């Protein structure tokens, strides 16, 4: 309709499967290419998507990351790392509690580590998934360490991220998960997977690493990452400090807005 009336339109692609689609070349990939060709500009969130589209002859594509909110920006700016109190052995998952988020691998990994006192699951879930996870957790201490919070207010999520050893998000696929930015802003290390924009978000050469990236579906790598954070508190604190600095340097609305302005 925009093309029909001669109105330019810009599309933000908020998912991390563009490279995957380019490899399987299915109907979704053909539609995606057609839409990008019709658009004035397409905005993607990660380098892999950008390189993939350019490689396939789509030149009207730019990379712009999502910004944090003004509220989170203020919290990040006033964050004093020396005052941060970490609950040793407490890890947090935030998001829809689904198999594709790597929750089965996460609970399996945590069940192997005696030092993990709590894995706090925050987000919506169905009873079938919960029951299966509880069964896996019961391998250690009858699963008493697995805690369920359901859907809670964002401010309460921030409280958990502020004190946790790490945010754990071992997803199979992501675009640009905002909860990773929230964790980084609050000085919380991140254990996650190399999908979507995540690797670019937390493994920065210029600001230092904000956490650990592993391969999706790999329980052994996930177990090793959790063990590292438990046994290397100084490195974990460096991850948190680096993440806070990176968010304030790269992902504030002030930084991103001018990129949007140039496009629009």
Tab-separated table of N, CA, C and O in Angstrom, residues 119-220:
chain	number	residue	atom	x	y	z
A	119	UNK	N	17.956	-21.445	41.356
A	119	UNK	CA	17.738	-20.993	39.988
A	119	UNK	C	16.334	-20.417	39.977
A	119	UNK	O	15.353	-21.148	40.150
A	120	UNK	N	16.231	-19.109	39.811
A	120	UNK	CA	14.946	-18.418	39.884
A	120	UNK	C	14.392	-18.244	38.475
A	120	UNK	O	15.009	-17.596	37.622
A	121	UNK	N	13.238	-18.838	38.212
A	121	UNK	CA	12.603	-18.787	36.906
A	121	UNK	C	11.538	-17.689	36.912
A	121	UNK	O	10.537	-17.777	37.632
A	122	UNK	N	11.760	-16.655	36.120
A	122	UNK	CA	10.846	-15.527	36.049
A	122	UNK	C	10.232	-15.465	34.659
A	122	UNK	O	10.955	-15.406	33.656
A	123	UNK	N	8.912	-15.492	34.601
A	123	UNK	CA	8.230	-15.404	33.317
A	123	UNK	C	7.075	-16.379	33.225
A	123	UNK	O	6.920	-17.272	34.078
A	124	UNK	N	6.236	-16.241	32.191
A	124	UNK	CA	5.078	-17.120	32.027
A	124	UNK	C	5.483	-18.539	31.654
A	124	UNK	O	6.501	-18.748	30.985
A	125	UNK	N	4.696	-19.508	32.071
A	125	UNK	CA	4.991	-20.910	31.766
A	125	UNK	C	3.693	-21.700	31.760
A	125	UNK	O	2.668	-21.259	32.286
A	126	UNK	N	3.741	-22.892	31.138
A	126	UNK	CA	2.592	-23.800	31.250
A	126	UNK	C	2.970	-24.956	32.170
A	126	UNK	O	4.148	-25.234	32.389
A	127	UNK	N	1.985	-25.593	32.695
A	127	UNK	CA	2.210	-26.618	33.725
A	127	UNK	C	2.986	-27.815	33.194
A	127	UNK	O	3.753	-28.434	33.929
A	128	UNK	N	2.793	-28.152	31.927
A	128	UNK	CA	3.506	-29.303	31.368
A	128	UNK	C	5.015	-29.074	31.373
A	128	UNK	O	5.785	-29.942	31.810
A	129	UNK	N	5.437	-27.893	30.909
A	129	UNK	CA	6.871	-27.559	30.910
A	129	UNK	C	7.389	-27.503	32.340
A	129	UNK	O	8.467	-28.029	32.645
A	130	UNK	N	6.613	-26.893	33.234
A	130	UNK	CA	7.040	-26.797	34.634
A	130	UNK	C	7.241	-28.180	35.239
A	130	UNK	O	8.261	-28.440	35.906
A	131	UNK	N	6.306	-29.080	35.026
A	131	UNK	CA	6.402	-30.419	35.606
A	131	UNK	C	7.636	-31.169	35.099
A	131	UNK	O	8.304	-31.879	35.864
A	132	UNK	N	7.954	-30.996	33.812
A	132	UNK	CA	9.134	-31.660	33.251
A	132	UNK	C	10.421	-31.079	33.853
A	132	UNK	O	11.371	-31.815	34.139
A	133	UNK	N	10.439	-29.767	34.044
A	133	UNK	CA	11.615	-29.135	34.629
A	133	UNK	C	11.781	-29.523	36.093
A	133	UNK	O	12.905	-29.740	36.575
A	134	UNK	N	10.681	-29.609	36.808
A	134	UNK	CA	10.732	-30.033	38.214
A	134	UNK	C	11.292	-31.449	38.320
A	134	UNK	O	12.081	-31.758	39.235
A	135	UNK	N	10.915	-32.304	37.394
A	135	UNK	CA	11.413	-33.685	37.396
A	135	UNK	C	12.930	-33.713	37.184
A	135	UNK	O	13.649	-34.467	37.858
A	136	UNK	N	13.434	-32.879	36.262
A	136	UNK	CA	14.883	-32.810	36.038
A	136	UNK	C	15.579	-32.273	37.280
A	136	UNK	O	16.612	-32.792	37.714
A	137	UNK	N	14.999	-31.228	37.871
A	137	UNK	CA	15.605	-30.592	39.053
A	137	UNK	C	15.664	-31.532	40.239
A	137	UNK	O	16.548	-31.415	41.100
A	138	UNK	N	14.751	-32.486	40.309
A	138	UNK	CA	14.676	-33.396	41.456
A	138	UNK	C	15.882	-34.318	41.557
A	138	UNK	O	16.048	-35.026	42.559
A	139	UNK	N	16.750	-34.310	40.529
A	139	UNK	CA	17.974	-35.116	40.583
A	139	UNK	C	18.897	-34.665	41.723
A	139	UNK	O	19.744	-35.431	42.164
A	140	UNK	N	18.728	-33.412	42.162
A	140	UNK	CA	19.562	-32.886	43.251
A	140	UNK	C	18.678	-32.237	44.312
A	140	UNK	O	17.889	-31.344	44.018
A	141	UNK	N	18.823	-32.698	45.538
A	141	UNK	CA	18.098	-32.136	46.687
A	141	UNK	C	16.593	-32.013	46.444
A	141	UNK	O	15.951	-31.038	46.858
A	142	UNK	N	16.050	-32.995	45.748
A	142	UNK	CA	14.614	-33.026	45.461
A	142	UNK	C	14.115	-31.790	44.714
A	142	UNK	O	12.924	-31.477	44.724
A	143	UNK	N	15.042	-31.065	44.070
A	143	UNK	CA	14.651	-29.914	43.253
A	143	UNK	C	14.263	-28.682	44.040
A	143	UNK	O	13.709	-27.731	43.480
A	144	UNK	N	14.594	-28.660	45.344
A	144	UNK	CA	14.186	-27.525	46.187
A	144	UNK	C	14.852	-26.225	45.751
A	144	UNK	O	14.378	-25.135	46.087
A	145	UNK	N	15.931	-26.303	45.004
A	145	UNK	CA	16.672	-25.118	44.558
A	145	UNK	C	16.022	-24.413	43.368
A	145	UNK	O	16.379	-23.276	43.041
A	146	UNK	N	15.074	-25.072	42.706
A	146	UNK	CA	14.401	-24.475	41.547
A	146	UNK	C	13.195	-23.669	42.015
A	146	UNK	O	12.241	-24.212	42.577
A	147	UNK	N	13.214	-22.355	41.774
A	147	UNK	CA	12.179	-21.456	42.274
A	147	UNK	C	11.378	-20.859	41.114
A	147	UNK	O	11.937	-20.520	40.079
A	148	UNK	N	10.076	-20.697	41.328
A	148	UNK	CA	9.182	-20.178	40.291
A	148	UNK	C	8.558	-18.867	40.739
A	148	UNK	O	7.894	-18.798	41.764
A	149	UNK	N	8.762	-17.827	39.954
A	149	UNK	CA	8.204	-16.512	40.288
A	149	UNK	C	7.077	-16.093	39.350
A	149	UNK	O	6.329	-15.163	39.653
A	150	UNK	N	6.955	-16.749	38.211
A	150	UNK	CA	5.914	-16.368	37.259
A	150	UNK	C	6.168	-14.980	36.689
A	150	UNK	O	7.300	-14.520	36.596
A	151	UNK	N	5.094	-14.302	36.306
A	151	UNK	CA	5.216	-12.954	35.754
A	151	UNK	C	5.194	-11.936	36.881
A	151	UNK	O	4.269	-11.919	37.691
A	152	UNK	N	6.218	-11.091	36.913
A	152	UNK	CA	6.328	-10.091	37.967
A	152	UNK	C	6.618	-8.726	37.337
A	152	UNK	O	6.942	-8.632	36.157
A	153	UNK	N	6.495	-7.671	38.126
A	153	UNK	CA	6.759	-6.318	37.655
A	153	UNK	C	8.240	-6.153	37.285
A	153	UNK	O	9.108	-6.796	37.856
A	154	UNK	N	8.505	-5.255	36.340
A	154	UNK	CA	9.867	-5.070	35.852
A	154	UNK	C	10.806	-4.623	36.970
A	154	UNK	O	11.969	-5.016	37.021
A	155	UNK	N	10.288	-3.771	37.859
A	155	UNK	CA	11.123	-3.288	38.965
A	155	UNK	C	11.587	-4.444	39.840
A	155	UNK	O	12.703	-4.443	40.361
A	156	UNK	N	10.726	-5.460	40.003
A	156	UNK	CA	11.108	-6.630	40.795
A	156	UNK	C	12.137	-7.473	40.053
A	156	UNK	O	13.047	-8.043	40.664
A	157	UNK	N	11.990	-7.545	38.722
A	157	UNK	CA	13.000	-8.233	37.911
A	157	UNK	C	14.362	-7.581	38.108
A	157	UNK	O	15.378	-8.264	38.284
A	158	UNK	N	14.373	-6.241	38.112
A	158	UNK	CA	15.628	-5.518	38.309
A	158	UNK	C	16.282	-5.894	39.642
A	158	UNK	O	17.497	-6.022	39.729
A	159	UNK	N	15.474	-6.084	40.677
A	159	UNK	CA	16.009	-6.444	41.992
A	159	UNK	C	16.714	-7.792	41.947
A	159	UNK	O	17.796	-7.965	42.520
A	160	UNK	N	16.113	-8.742	41.252
A	160	UNK	CA	16.740	-10.060	41.131
A	160	UNK	C	18.033	-9.976	40.312
A	160	UNK	O	19.047	-10.592	40.654
A	161	UNK	N	18.007	-9.215	39.222
A	161	UNK	CA	19.203	-9.075	38.392
A	161	UNK	C	20.315	-8.358	39.145
A	161	UNK	O	21.501	-8.634	38.924
A	162	UNK	N	19.954	-7.464	40.023
A	162	UNK	CA	20.943	-6.683	40.759
A	162	UNK	C	21.774	-7.559	41.700
A	162	UNK	O	22.950	-7.278	41.944
A	163	UNK	N	21.182	-8.635	42.217
A	163	UNK	CA	21.872	-9.445	43.219
A	163	UNK	C	22.300	-10.830	42.725
A	163	UNK	O	23.036	-11.523	43.424
A	164	UNK	N	21.854	-11.232	41.543
A	164	UNK	CA	22.133	-12.589	41.065
A	164	UNK	C	23.583	-12.758	40.626
A	164	UNK	O	24.245	-11.799	40.228
A	165	UNK	N	24.065	-14.001	40.694
A	165	UNK	CA	25.374	-14.318	40.125
A	165	UNK	C	25.394	-14.055	38.621
A	165	UNK	O	26.398	-13.599	38.075
A	166	UNK	N	24.282	-14.366	37.954
A	166	UNK	CA	24.221	-14.157	36.507
A	166	UNK	C	22.788	-14.307	36.011
A	166	UNK	O	21.960	-14.987	36.632
A	167	UNK	N	22.526	-13.670	34.880
A	167	UNK	CA	21.330	-13.955	34.090
A	167	UNK	C	21.672	-15.115	33.163
A	167	UNK	O	22.716	-15.090	32.495
A	168	UNK	N	20.812	-16.119	33.097
A	168	UNK	CA	21.022	-17.269	32.212
A	168	UNK	C	19.962	-17.260	31.116
A	168	UNK	O	18.760	-17.310	31.412
A	169	UNK	N	20.395	-17.197	29.872
A	169	UNK	CA	19.463	-17.178	28.747
A	169	UNK	C	20.027	-18.039	27.612
A	169	UNK	O	20.511	-17.531	26.606
A	170	UNK	N	19.964	-19.372	27.754
A	170	UNK	CA	20.570	-20.260	26.755
A	170	UNK	C	19.627	-20.595	25.587
A	170	UNK	O	19.372	-21.754	25.259
A	171	UNK	N	19.104	-19.561	24.936
A	171	UNK	CA	18.087	-19.730	23.896
A	171	UNK	C	18.631	-20.392	22.634
A	171	UNK	O	19.818	-20.282	22.321
A	172	UNK	N	17.738	-21.041	21.893
A	172	UNK	CA	18.098	-21.599	20.595
A	172	UNK	C	18.111	-20.503	19.524
A	172	UNK	O	18.828	-20.594	18.528
A	173	UNK	N	17.278	-19.490	19.708
A	173	UNK	CA	17.166	-18.404	18.739
A	173	UNK	C	16.723	-17.138	19.461
A	173	UNK	O	15.886	-17.200	20.359
A	174	UNK	N	17.302	-16.011	19.086
A	174	UNK	CA	16.915	-14.713	19.646
A	174	UNK	C	17.154	-13.645	18.587
A	174	UNK	O	17.882	-13.859	17.619
A	175	UNK	N	16.542	-12.495	18.789
A	175	UNK	CA	16.859	-11.334	17.976
A	175	UNK	C	17.818	-10.450	18.742
A	175	UNK	O	19.026	-10.533	18.609
A	176	UNK	N	17.237	-9.598	19.588
A	176	UNK	CA	18.013	-8.672	20.403
A	176	UNK	C	17.340	-8.616	21.768
A	176	UNK	O	16.565	-7.702	22.060
A	177	UNK	N	17.568	-9.616	22.619
A	177	UNK	CA	16.818	-9.717	23.878
A	177	UNK	C	17.089	-8.556	24.827
A	177	UNK	O	18.220	-8.345	25.267
A	178	UNK	N	16.026	-7.836	25.139
A	178	UNK	CA	16.156	-6.636	25.966
A	178	UNK	C	16.624	-6.971	27.374
A	178	UNK	O	17.314	-6.180	28.015
A	179	UNK	N	16.263	-8.156	27.863
A	179	UNK	CA	16.652	-8.531	29.222
A	179	UNK	C	18.175	-8.614	29.368
A	179	UNK	O	18.715	-8.401	30.455
A	180	UNK	N	18.885	-8.884	28.281
A	180	UNK	CA	20.348	-8.893	28.330
A	180	UNK	C	20.867	-7.486	28.611
A	180	UNK	O	21.781	-7.303	29.429
A	181	UNK	N	20.280	-6.490	27.965
A	181	UNK	CA	20.666	-5.105	28.241
A	181	UNK	C	20.334	-4.722	29.681
A	181	UNK	O	21.104	-4.013	30.338
A	182	UNK	N	19.194	-5.186	30.177
A	182	UNK	CA	18.815	-4.887	31.557
A	182	UNK	C	19.843	-5.459	32.526
A	182	UNK	O	20.254	-4.796	33.488
A	183	UNK	N	20.231	-6.705	32.288
A	183	UNK	CA	21.232	-7.332	33.155
A	183	UNK	C	22.554	-6.569	33.104
A	183	UNK	O	23.166	-6.276	34.136
A	184	UNK	N	22.993	-6.223	31.919
A	184	UNK	CA	24.250	-5.499	31.765
A	184	UNK	C	24.188	-4.146	32.470
A	184	UNK	O	25.132	-3.737	33.150
A	185	UNK	N	23.076	-3.444	32.320
A	185	UNK	CA	22.918	-2.137	32.959
A	185	UNK	C	23.032	-2.239	34.468
A	185	UNK	O	23.535	-1.331	35.136
A	186	UNK	N	22.579	-3.374	35.016
A	186	UNK	CA	22.578	-3.575	36.457
A	186	UNK	C	23.832	-4.311	36.952
A	186	UNK	O	23.883	-4.766	38.087
A	187	UNK	N	24.826	-4.432	36.098
A	187	UNK	CA	26.076	-5.062	36.500
A	187	UNK	C	25.975	-6.553	36.736
A	187	UNK	O	26.769	-7.122	37.495
A	188	UNK	N	25.014	-7.192	36.065
A	188	UNK	CA	24.811	-8.638	36.230
A	188	UNK	C	25.451	-9.379	35.050
A	188	UNK	O	25.088	-9.129	33.893
A	189	UNK	N	26.393	-10.287	35.299
A	189	UNK	CA	26.968	-11.077	34.205
A	189	UNK	C	25.894	-11.865	33.468
A	189	UNK	O	24.831	-12.168	34.032
A	190	UNK	N	26.176	-12.210	32.226
A	190	UNK	CA	25.207	-12.926	31.396
A	190	UNK	C	25.824	-14.223	30.881
A	190	UNK	O	26.950	-14.226	30.385
A	191	UNK	N	25.085	-15.319	31.027
A	191	UNK	CA	25.449	-16.595	30.411
A	191	UNK	C	24.398	-16.884	29.357
A	191	UNK	O	23.222	-17.047	29.673
A	192	UNK	N	24.828	-16.929	28.098
A	192	UNK	CA	23.851	-17.015	27.027
A	192	UNK	C	24.446	-17.725	25.817
A	192	UNK	O	25.548	-18.285	25.903
A	193	UNK	N	23.733	-17.699	24.707
A	193	UNK	CA	24.150	-18.452	23.523
A	193	UNK	C	24.490	-17.519	22.366
A	193	UNK	O	24.058	-16.366	22.321
A	194	UNK	N	25.248	-18.052	21.413
A	194	UNK	CA	25.667	-17.277	20.242
A	194	UNK	C	24.556	-17.264	19.200
A	194	UNK	O	24.657	-17.905	18.146
A	195	UNK	N	23.510	-16.531	19.477
A	195	UNK	CA	22.388	-16.412	18.546
A	195	UNK	C	21.995	-14.942	18.434
A	195	UNK	O	22.175	-14.166	19.368
A	196	UNK	N	21.440	-14.572	17.274
A	196	UNK	CA	21.000	-13.202	17.071
A	196	UNK	C	22.127	-12.214	17.323
A	196	UNK	O	23.269	-12.405	16.922
A	197	UNK	N	21.779	-11.132	18.031
A	197	UNK	CA	22.747	-10.064	18.306
A	197	UNK	C	23.487	-10.259	19.620
A	197	UNK	O	24.317	-9.426	19.993
A	198	UNK	N	23.226	-11.357	20.330
A	198	UNK	CA	23.725	-11.501	21.699
A	198	UNK	C	25.246	-11.445	21.782
A	198	UNK	O	25.812	-10.760	22.645
A	199	UNK	N	25.916	-12.152	20.896
A	199	UNK	CA	27.378	-12.195	20.972
A	199	UNK	C	27.973	-10.799	20.834
A	199	UNK	O	28.919	-10.435	21.537
A	200	UNK	N	27.390	-9.994	19.944
A	200	UNK	CA	27.862	-8.612	19.780
A	200	UNK	C	27.554	-7.772	21.013
A	200	UNK	O	28.302	-6.845	21.343
A	201	UNK	N	26.471	-8.103	21.689
A	201	UNK	CA	26.069	-7.333	22.869
A	201	UNK	C	27.026	-7.537	24.034
A	201	UNK	O	27.341	-6.590	24.750
A	202	UNK	N	27.500	-8.762	24.245
A	202	UNK	CA	28.246	-9.039	25.476
A	202	UNK	C	29.726	-9.331	25.283
A	202	UNK	O	30.488	-9.267	26.247
A	203	UNK	N	30.165	-9.625	24.053
A	203	UNK	CA	31.581	-9.943	23.833
A	203	UNK	C	32.243	-8.821	23.053
A	203	UNK	O	32.514	-8.930	21.865
A	204	UNK	N	32.497	-7.726	23.733
A	204	UNK	CA	33.026	-6.537	23.091
A	204	UNK	C	34.524	-6.421	23.297
A	204	UNK	O	35.022	-6.556	24.413
A	205	UNK	N	35.249	-6.141	22.221
A	205	UNK	CA	36.694	-5.933	22.339
A	205	UNK	C	37.008	-4.593	22.996
A	205	UNK	O	37.996	-4.457	23.712
A	206	UNK	N	36.164	-3.586	22.742
A	206	UNK	CA	36.471	-2.255	23.239
A	206	UNK	C	36.065	-2.030	24.691
A	206	UNK	O	36.619	-1.176	25.373
A	207	UNK	N	35.093	-2.804	25.193
A	207	UNK	CA	34.651	-2.618	26.571
A	207	UNK	C	34.918	-3.839	27.460
A	207	UNK	O	34.649	-3.798	28.649
A	208	UNK	N	35.411	-4.915	26.896
A	208	UNK	CA	35.606	-6.137	27.665
A	208	UNK	C	34.341	-6.979	27.688
A	208	UNK	O	33.241	-6.503	27.412
A	209	UNK	N	34.474	-8.222	28.030
A	209	UNK	CA	33.346	-9.152	28.029
A	209	UNK	C	32.373	-8.857	29.169
A	209	UNK	O	32.777	-8.541	30.277
A	210	UNK	N	31.076	-8.997	28.851
A	210	UNK	CA	30.037	-8.820	29.868
A	210	UNK	C	29.452	-10.153	30.305
A	210	UNK	O	28.479	-10.191	31.064
A	211	UNK	N	30.030	-11.240	29.834
A	211	UNK	CA	29.527	-12.554	30.197
A	211	UNK	C	30.153	-13.642	29.355
A	211	UNK	O	31.239	-13.466	28.795
A	212	UNK	N	29.453	-14.751	29.236
A	212	UNK	CA	29.961	-15.932	28.536
A	212	UNK	C	28.944	-16.376	27.493
A	212	UNK	O	27.749	-16.492	27.788
A	213	UNK	N	29.427	-16.628	26.278
A	213	UNK	CA	28.586	-17.159	25.205
A	213	UNK	C	28.936	-18.621	24.956
A	213	UNK	O	30.111	-18.980	24.860
A	214	UNK	N	27.901	-19.443	24.813
A	214	UNK	CA	28.090	-20.860	24.530
A	214	UNK	C	27.277	-21.233	23.301
A	214	UNK	O	26.500	-20.427	22.791
A	215	UNK	N	27.450	-22.463	22.846
A	215	UNK	CA	26.643	-22.955	21.738
A	215	UNK	C	25.262	-23.385	22.245
A	215	UNK	O	25.149	-23.933	23.349
A	216	UNK	N	24.210	-23.152	21.471
A	216	UNK	CA	22.873	-23.601	21.890
A	216	UNK	C	22.822	-25.110	22.089
A	216	UNK	O	23.550	-25.859	21.438
A	217	UNK	N	22.000	-25.550	23.039
A	217	UNK	CA	21.721	-26.972	23.305
A	217	UNK	C	22.908	-27.726	23.904
A	217	UNK	O	22.886	-28.962	23.957
A	218	UNK	N	23.937	-27.031	24.339
A	218	UNK	CA	25.147	-27.696	24.834
A	218	UNK	C	25.183	-27.626	26.364
A	218	UNK	O	25.598	-26.621	26.940
A	219	UNK	N	24.751	-28.698	27.015
A	219	UNK	CA	24.652	-28.723	28.475
A	219	UNK	C	26.030	-28.663	29.123
A	219	UNK	O	26.212	-28.013	30.152
A	220	UNK	N	27.009	-29.334	28.519
A	220	UNK	CA	28.357	-29.337	29.103
A	220	UNK	C	28.959	-27.933	29.115
A	220	UNK	O	29.539	-27.505	30.124
